[in-house]
mmCIF file of C-alpha atoms in Angstrom:
data_model
loop_
_atom_site.group_PDB
_atom_site.id
_atom_site.type_symbol
_atom_site.label_atom_id
_atom_site.label_comp_id
_atom_site.label_asym_id
_atom_site.label_seq_id
_atom_site.Cartn_x
_atom_site.Cartn_y
_atom_site.Cartn_z
ATOM 1 C CA MET K 1 115.441 54.787 59.523
ATOM 2 C CA ARG K 2 116.209 58.216 59.022
ATOM 3 C CA PRO K 3 114.409 61.600 61.428
ATOM 4 C CA MET K 4 112.356 63.871 59.832
ATOM 5 C CA PRO K 5 113.409 67.389 60.472
ATOM 6 C CA LEU K 6 110.401 69.197 62.132
ATOM 7 C CA GLU K 7 108.301 71.264 60.577
ATOM 8 C CA PRO K 8 108.793 74.509 60.916
ATOM 9 C CA ASN K 9 105.913 76.573 63.104
ATOM 10 C CA SER K 10 104.037 79.205 61.509
ATOM 11 C CA ARG K 11 103.209 80.718 65.430
ATOM 12 C CA ARG K 12 106.216 84.063 64.073
ATOM 13 C CA VAL K 13 107.124 85.503 67.549
ATOM 14 C CA ALA K 14 106.478 89.144 68.469
ATOM 15 C CA ILE K 15 109.391 91.062 70.480
ATOM 16 C CA GLY K 16 109.293 94.314 69.408
ATOM 17 C CA SER K 17 106.608 95.160 72.852
ATOM 18 C CA ARG K 18 109.499 93.531 74.723
ATOM 19 C CA LEU K 19 112.518 95.873 73.131
ATOM 20 C CA ARG K 20 110.450 98.253 73.810
ATOM 21 C CA ALA K 21 110.178 97.762 77.383
ATOM 22 C CA ALA K 22 113.342 97.616 77.925
ATOM 23 C CA ARG K 23 114.290 100.441 76.779
ATOM 24 C CA GLN K 24 111.996 102.710 78.551
ATOM 25 C CA ALA K 25 113.159 100.800 81.759
ATOM 26 C CA GLN K 26 116.107 102.163 80.917
ATOM 27 C CA GLN K 27 114.738 105.062 79.900
ATOM 28 C CA LEU K 28 116.326 105.721 77.369
ATOM 29 C CA THR K 29 114.949 107.749 73.888
ATOM 30 C CA ILE K 30 114.479 105.549 70.555
ATOM 31 C CA ASP K 31 117.355 108.645 69.073
ATOM 32 C CA GLU K 32 120.196 106.982 72.374
ATOM 33 C CA VAL K 33 119.351 103.592 70.786
ATOM 34 C CA ALA K 34 119.730 104.550 67.698
ATOM 35 C CA ARG K 35 122.861 106.041 69.127
ATOM 36 C CA ILE K 36 124.642 103.667 70.408
ATOM 37 C CA THR K 37 123.779 100.723 68.176
ATOM 38 C CA GLY K 38 124.378 102.492 64.557
ATOM 39 C CA LEU K 39 121.062 101.252 63.872
ATOM 40 C CA THR K 40 118.750 103.877 62.513
ATOM 41 C CA LYS K 41 115.678 105.359 64.193
ATOM 42 C CA GLY K 42 113.290 104.010 61.963
ATOM 43 C CA PHE K 43 114.214 100.410 62.050
ATOM 44 C CA LEU K 44 114.213 100.603 65.641
ATOM 45 C CA SER K 45 111.203 101.179 65.309
ATOM 46 C CA ARG K 46 110.104 98.496 62.717
ATOM 47 C CA VAL K 47 111.450 96.374 65.671
ATOM 48 C CA GLU K 48 109.479 97.165 68.744
ATOM 49 C CA ARG K 49 105.874 97.206 66.410
ATOM 50 C CA ASP K 50 106.840 93.833 65.492
ATOM 51 C CA MET K 51 107.422 95.544 61.560
ATOM 52 C CA THR K 52 110.664 93.817 61.322
ATOM 53 C CA SER K 53 113.032 91.502 62.760
ATOM 54 C CA PRO K 54 116.067 92.626 63.745
ATOM 55 C CA SER K 55 118.891 89.847 62.636
ATOM 56 C CA VAL K 56 121.589 87.924 65.419
ATOM 57 C CA SER K 57 124.347 90.511 65.111
ATOM 58 C CA SER K 58 121.394 93.393 65.706
ATOM 59 C CA LEU K 59 119.526 91.777 68.035
ATOM 60 C CA ILE K 60 122.636 90.856 70.359
ATOM 61 C CA THR K 61 123.215 94.317 70.317
ATOM 62 C CA LEU K 62 120.674 95.542 71.017
ATOM 63 C CA CYS K 63 120.127 93.147 74.244
ATOM 64 C CA GLU K 64 123.436 94.707 75.443
ATOM 65 C CA VAL K 65 122.401 98.196 75.345
ATOM 66 C CA LEU K 66 119.277 96.683 77.436
ATOM 67 C CA SER K 67 120.025 94.384 80.200
ATOM 68 C CA ILE K 68 118.217 91.849 78.941
ATOM 69 C CA SER K 69 119.454 88.449 77.956
ATOM 70 C CA VAL K 70 118.288 87.691 73.790
ATOM 71 C CA GLY K 71 116.547 84.214 75.778
ATOM 72 C CA SER K 72 114.180 86.010 77.437
ATOM 73 C CA LEU K 73 112.566 87.707 74.662
ATOM 74 C CA PHE K 74 111.546 84.106 73.820
ATOM 75 C CA GLU K 75 109.964 83.174 77.282
ATOM 76 C CA ALA K 76 106.832 82.362 77.667
ATOM 77 C CA PRO K 77 104.614 84.995 79.712
ATOM 78 C CA ASP K 78 104.618 84.003 83.088
ATOM 79 C CA VAL K 79 101.111 84.289 83.604
ATOM 80 C CA GLN K 80 98.897 81.375 86.259
ATOM 81 C CA PHE K 81 94.625 82.007 85.873
ATOM 82 C CA VAL K 82 92.444 81.543 89.299
ATOM 83 C CA PRO K 83 89.091 80.527 87.534
ATOM 84 C CA SER K 84 85.739 81.827 88.723
ATOM 85 C CA GLY K 85 85.109 80.401 91.753
ATOM 86 C CA THR K 86 88.046 78.322 92.252
ATOM 87 C CA GLY K 87 89.691 79.778 94.388
ATOM 88 C CA PRO K 88 91.246 78.674 97.791
ATOM 89 C CA ARG K 89 88.649 79.339 101.205
ATOM 90 C CA ILE K 90 91.776 81.010 103.295
ATOM 91 C CA ASN K 91 90.832 82.041 106.863
ATOM 92 C CA LEU K 92 92.237 85.646 108.100
ATOM 93 C CA GLY K 93 90.280 86.338 111.779
ATOM 94 C CA GLY K 94 86.756 87.964 110.044
ATOM 95 C CA VAL K 95 83.740 87.169 111.852
ATOM 96 C CA ASP K 96 81.470 85.800 109.750
ATOM 97 C CA THR K 97 83.625 85.917 106.196
ATOM 98 C CA GLU K 98 84.574 84.274 103.536
ATOM 99 C CA GLU K 99 87.490 84.046 101.880
ATOM 100 C CA ARG K 100 88.516 83.261 98.414
ATOM 101 C CA LEU K 101 92.306 83.239 96.938
ATOM 102 C CA LEU K 102 92.847 84.858 93.794
ATOM 103 C CA SER K 103 95.430 85.460 93.327
ATOM 104 C CA PRO K 104 98.252 81.388 93.495
ATOM 105 C CA ARG K 105 99.146 80.432 96.685
ATOM 106 C CA SER K 106 102.647 80.553 94.812
ATOM 107 C CA GLU K 107 102.890 84.375 94.807
ATOM 108 C CA SER K 108 104.963 85.766 97.045
ATOM 109 C CA ARG K 109 104.692 89.860 95.168
ATOM 110 C CA VAL K 110 101.454 90.040 95.535
ATOM 111 C CA GLN K 111 97.736 88.410 97.543
ATOM 112 C CA VAL K 112 94.146 88.934 96.389
ATOM 113 C CA ILE K 113 91.713 88.579 98.243
ATOM 114 C CA ARG K 114 87.249 88.001 97.632
ATOM 115 C CA SER K 115 85.200 88.671 100.297
ATOM 116 C CA VAL K 116 81.482 87.712 100.650
ATOM 117 C CA ILE K 117 80.862 89.549 104.514
ATOM 118 C CA GLU K 118 77.535 88.246 105.722
ATOM 119 C CA PRO K 119 75.191 91.242 107.806
ATOM 120 C CA GLY K 120 76.971 92.351 110.393
ATOM 121 C CA GLY K 121 79.766 90.785 109.715
ATOM 122 C CA HIS K 122 83.228 91.853 111.240
ATOM 123 C CA GLY K 123 87.573 92.260 111.694
ATOM 124 C CA GLY K 124 87.688 91.346 115.146
ATOM 125 C CA LYS K 125 86.192 93.282 117.622
ATOM 126 C CA GLU K 126 89.800 94.891 119.153
ATOM 127 C CA LEU K 127 92.125 95.704 115.844
ATOM 128 C CA TYR K 128 94.501 94.660 114.641
ATOM 129 C CA ALA K 129 97.203 94.701 111.796
ATOM 130 C CA VAL K 130 98.482 92.162 108.992
ATOM 131 C CA ALA K 131 102.843 91.423 107.876
ATOM 132 C CA ALA K 132 102.375 93.008 105.540
ATOM 133 C CA ASP K 133 103.429 96.695 103.409
ATOM 134 C CA VAL K 134 100.512 97.990 101.185
ATOM 135 C CA ASP K 135 96.620 97.018 102.134
ATOM 136 C CA VAL K 136 94.262 97.776 99.046
ATOM 137 C CA LEU K 137 90.246 97.598 100.154
ATOM 138 C CA HIS K 138 88.087 97.548 97.026
ATOM 139 C CA VAL K 139 84.611 97.402 97.856
ATOM 140 C CA LEU K 140 82.278 96.030 95.538
ATOM 141 C CA GLN K 141 78.525 95.674 97.173
ATOM 142 C CA GLY K 142 77.804 96.214 100.406
ATOM 143 C CA SER K 143 79.177 99.057 102.718
ATOM 144 C CA VAL K 144 81.861 98.603 105.196
ATOM 145 C CA VAL K 145 83.730 100.929 107.575
ATOM 146 C CA VAL K 146 86.905 100.592 108.697
ATOM 147 C CA ARG K 147 88.756 101.970 111.629
ATOM 148 C CA PHE K 148 91.961 102.623 112.546
ATOM 149 C CA SER K 149 92.974 104.126 116.520
ATOM 150 C CA ASP K 150 92.022 107.933 115.021
ATOM 151 C CA GLN K 151 89.956 107.716 112.018
ATOM 152 C CA ASP K 152 86.542 105.433 110.386
ATOM 153 C CA TRP K 153 86.473 105.370 106.991
ATOM 154 C CA GLU K 154 82.708 104.286 105.331
ATOM 155 C CA LEU K 155 83.602 102.786 102.031
ATOM 156 C CA GLY K 156 80.412 102.035 99.962
ATOM 157 C CA PRO K 157 80.654 100.357 96.227
ATOM 158 C CA GLY K 158 83.363 100.715 93.754
ATOM 159 C CA ASP K 159 84.829 102.504 97.158
ATOM 160 C CA SER K 160 89.316 101.591 98.213
ATOM 161 C CA ILE K 161 91.006 102.489 100.636
ATOM 162 C CA THR K 162 95.119 101.871 100.837
ATOM 163 C CA PHE K 163 97.035 101.554 104.214
ATOM 164 C CA ASN K 164 100.015 100.379 105.464
ATOM 165 C CA GLY K 165 99.069 96.363 106.131
ATOM 166 C CA HIS K 166 100.957 97.464 109.459
ATOM 167 C CA GLU K 167 98.662 100.379 110.925
ATOM 168 C CA PRO K 168 96.642 99.306 113.273
ATOM 169 C CA HIS K 169 92.886 98.499 111.930
ATOM 170 C CA SER K 170 89.911 96.399 111.994
ATOM 171 C CA TRP K 171 86.705 96.499 109.756
ATOM 172 C CA GLN K 172 83.178 96.084 110.128
ATOM 173 C CA VAL K 173 80.105 95.991 107.385
ATOM 174 C CA ALA K 174 78.030 99.238 107.815
ATOM 175 C CA GLY K 175 73.998 98.916 107.606
ATOM 176 C CA ASP K 176 72.313 96.008 107.188
ATOM 177 C CA GLY K 177 72.707 94.479 103.851
ATOM 178 C CA GLY K 178 75.663 91.969 103.315
ATOM 179 C CA ALA K 179 79.270 93.415 101.745
ATOM 180 C CA GLU K 180 81.961 92.072 98.772
ATOM 181 C CA VAL K 181 85.296 93.005 98.780
ATOM 182 C CA ILE K 182 88.578 93.034 97.274
ATOM 183 C CA TRP K 183 92.126 93.418 99.527
ATOM 184 C CA VAL K 184 94.938 92.878 98.088
ATOM 185 C CA LEU K 185 98.601 92.173 100.011
ATOM 186 C CA VAL K 186 101.200 93.675 99.524
ATOM 187 C CA PRO K 187 104.038 91.231 99.190
ATOM 188 C CA ALA K 188 101.725 89.138 99.969
ATOM 189 C CA LEU K 189 101.158 87.659 103.683
ATOM 190 C CA TRP K 190 102.322 83.539 102.968
ATOM 191 C CA SER K 191 102.752 81.313 99.638
ATOM 192 C CA SER K 192 103.082 78.132 99.285
#
């Protein structure tokens, strides 16, 4: 019995946006790429908008100029989904807080944490530091005071503060209500 050939997938592979992103990352204009490759500006523009497909030869030339592999254009995007309420509970040391990791545990570049803080909740009486170069706090609900050695910042809904995580700091809920906040840490404090 002879194997039956696979039916081709009718899904069109769109590589134009990846080519455009690679060109822009190299800080090249379409004019410059056209001059280097010998392809026309109009053709390159249509390729980047997925209005035409380049030949294998043209694609190889483009990839060489843009310093990317041909195969990278066809890889599935690396997307990791964390459904609402499913992030693992973690403990960063806050008092009267429920903290959930919103970014995947395996992500080492950035860590996103949602904290629901009860009235009176705080980050501890003493200032502390974390091993993150960038620490961002965004307040969704309630009010939070972020304390540094020389200054306090009161944040309300929609407010954000960005600082070096190595800078000693602490925080506490302001007022009688609780708060809900998002923390973003770069790089991640831990990953598995």
